[in-house]
Amino acid sequence: MTRHKVLMTRPYHPEARKLLENHYEVDVWEEHLGPTKGELIQRIGDAHALFTEGVDTIDEEVYDAAPNLEVIGNRAVGTDNLDFLGATKRGILLTNTPGILQNACADMTFALILGIARRVSFGDREIRAGKWRYFDQTPYLGTNVFGKTLGIVGLGGIGTQVARRASGFDMRVIYQSRTRKPELEKELGVEWASDLRTVLHESDFVSLHMPLTPDTEGMIGRSELNQMKPEAFLINTTRGKTVDPTALYDCLVAGEIAGAALDVTDPEPISVDDPLLTLPNVIITPHVASSSKETFRAMAEMAVKNIVAALNGLPMPSCLNPEAIKNR
Ligand code: GLV
């Protein structure tokens, strides 16, 4: 029997690669800059499985180039890079890696909250630029985090872990989510807000945790930013496209909000000439909220488990379109 073939779009998962090589013929794209869609189409050939990163665009053109494709192991919780309808009608199973990264993402969210409120990156940038010449705290005065109101948009796995951490900072937490979570309200003391406006209006920190979907794309634009308090901060660790970057820049420059800490931008990578990078009250990190060493490795392992299970006809740890099976 011929061995199944798996294509990995990055070289930096050696343990996952080894696990896959135990069972399959593995082809690895050897550059850290993954393949363009055109390069992927050229390369995918007769692969039965594709191990992807959450930024690889996988659409119908890719599916059409891969007649043997049975499963995609997307090493991400986000799935906005995958075409669901096209996969399902071709019987291709889509999988992701939930339930692993929520603590790492929540840690990073708090790193950003603390970093922007207490001006950590700003102070570091000033020192490296040779601007700290004598004791004077006044250029570096920050804002308290403890005791403030945190607004969480999207109380899923990550938002919930952010809420848990907030209780250690004696914060009031209000949230907006697709579905109300009475159990979590009881357990964590978080408050439901019936509309986004209330969250924006009452929070000192607004932290975005909803997935990117057609409904959430551009969700935070000029009018939403204008509903925030001038002393409030925006934190984005979900997807860059949920926020209008021009509106954000304009509101920051006009002092309509106090600052922004963004792990995700639109586009990614953000251009070094982007006006947001000229602002002292902005922190930008390179889409790394989930990327502790431990979590990075565990996500890759789960992507492998999804692939192995799918190719063996077994239940997958996280399948997004199980209905695809009937189209095989
Ligand atoms: C990271 O952005 C993920 O979706 O896992």
Tab-separated table of C-alpha atoms in Angstrom, residues 4 9 39 54 83 85 155 163 203 213 227 241 288 302-303 308 312:
chain	number	residue	atom	x	y	z
A	4	HIS	CA	-0.059	8.802	2.658
A	9	THR	CA	3.960	24.644	5.057
A	39	GLU	CA	3.705	28.118	-4.643
A	54	GLY	CA	-3.280	30.188	10.526
A	83	ASP	CA	-12.617	28.107	2.901
A	85	LEU	CA	-17.811	25.507	1.886
A	155	LEU	CA	-16.112	35.592	26.217
A	163	ALA	CA	-11.427	37.483	32.964
A	203	SER	CA	-14.376	50.189	30.140
A	213	THR	CA	-15.989	36.489	10.729
A	227	GLN	CA	-17.797	55.498	22.293
A	241	LYS	CA	-9.224	43.088	10.398
A	288	VAL	CA	2.521	36.075	18.993
A	302	MET	CA	-2.610	18.707	18.187
A	303	ALA	CA	-2.474	19.538	14.472
A	308	VAL	CA	-3.389	11.206	11.953
A	312	ASN	CA	-7.171	6.723	9.895
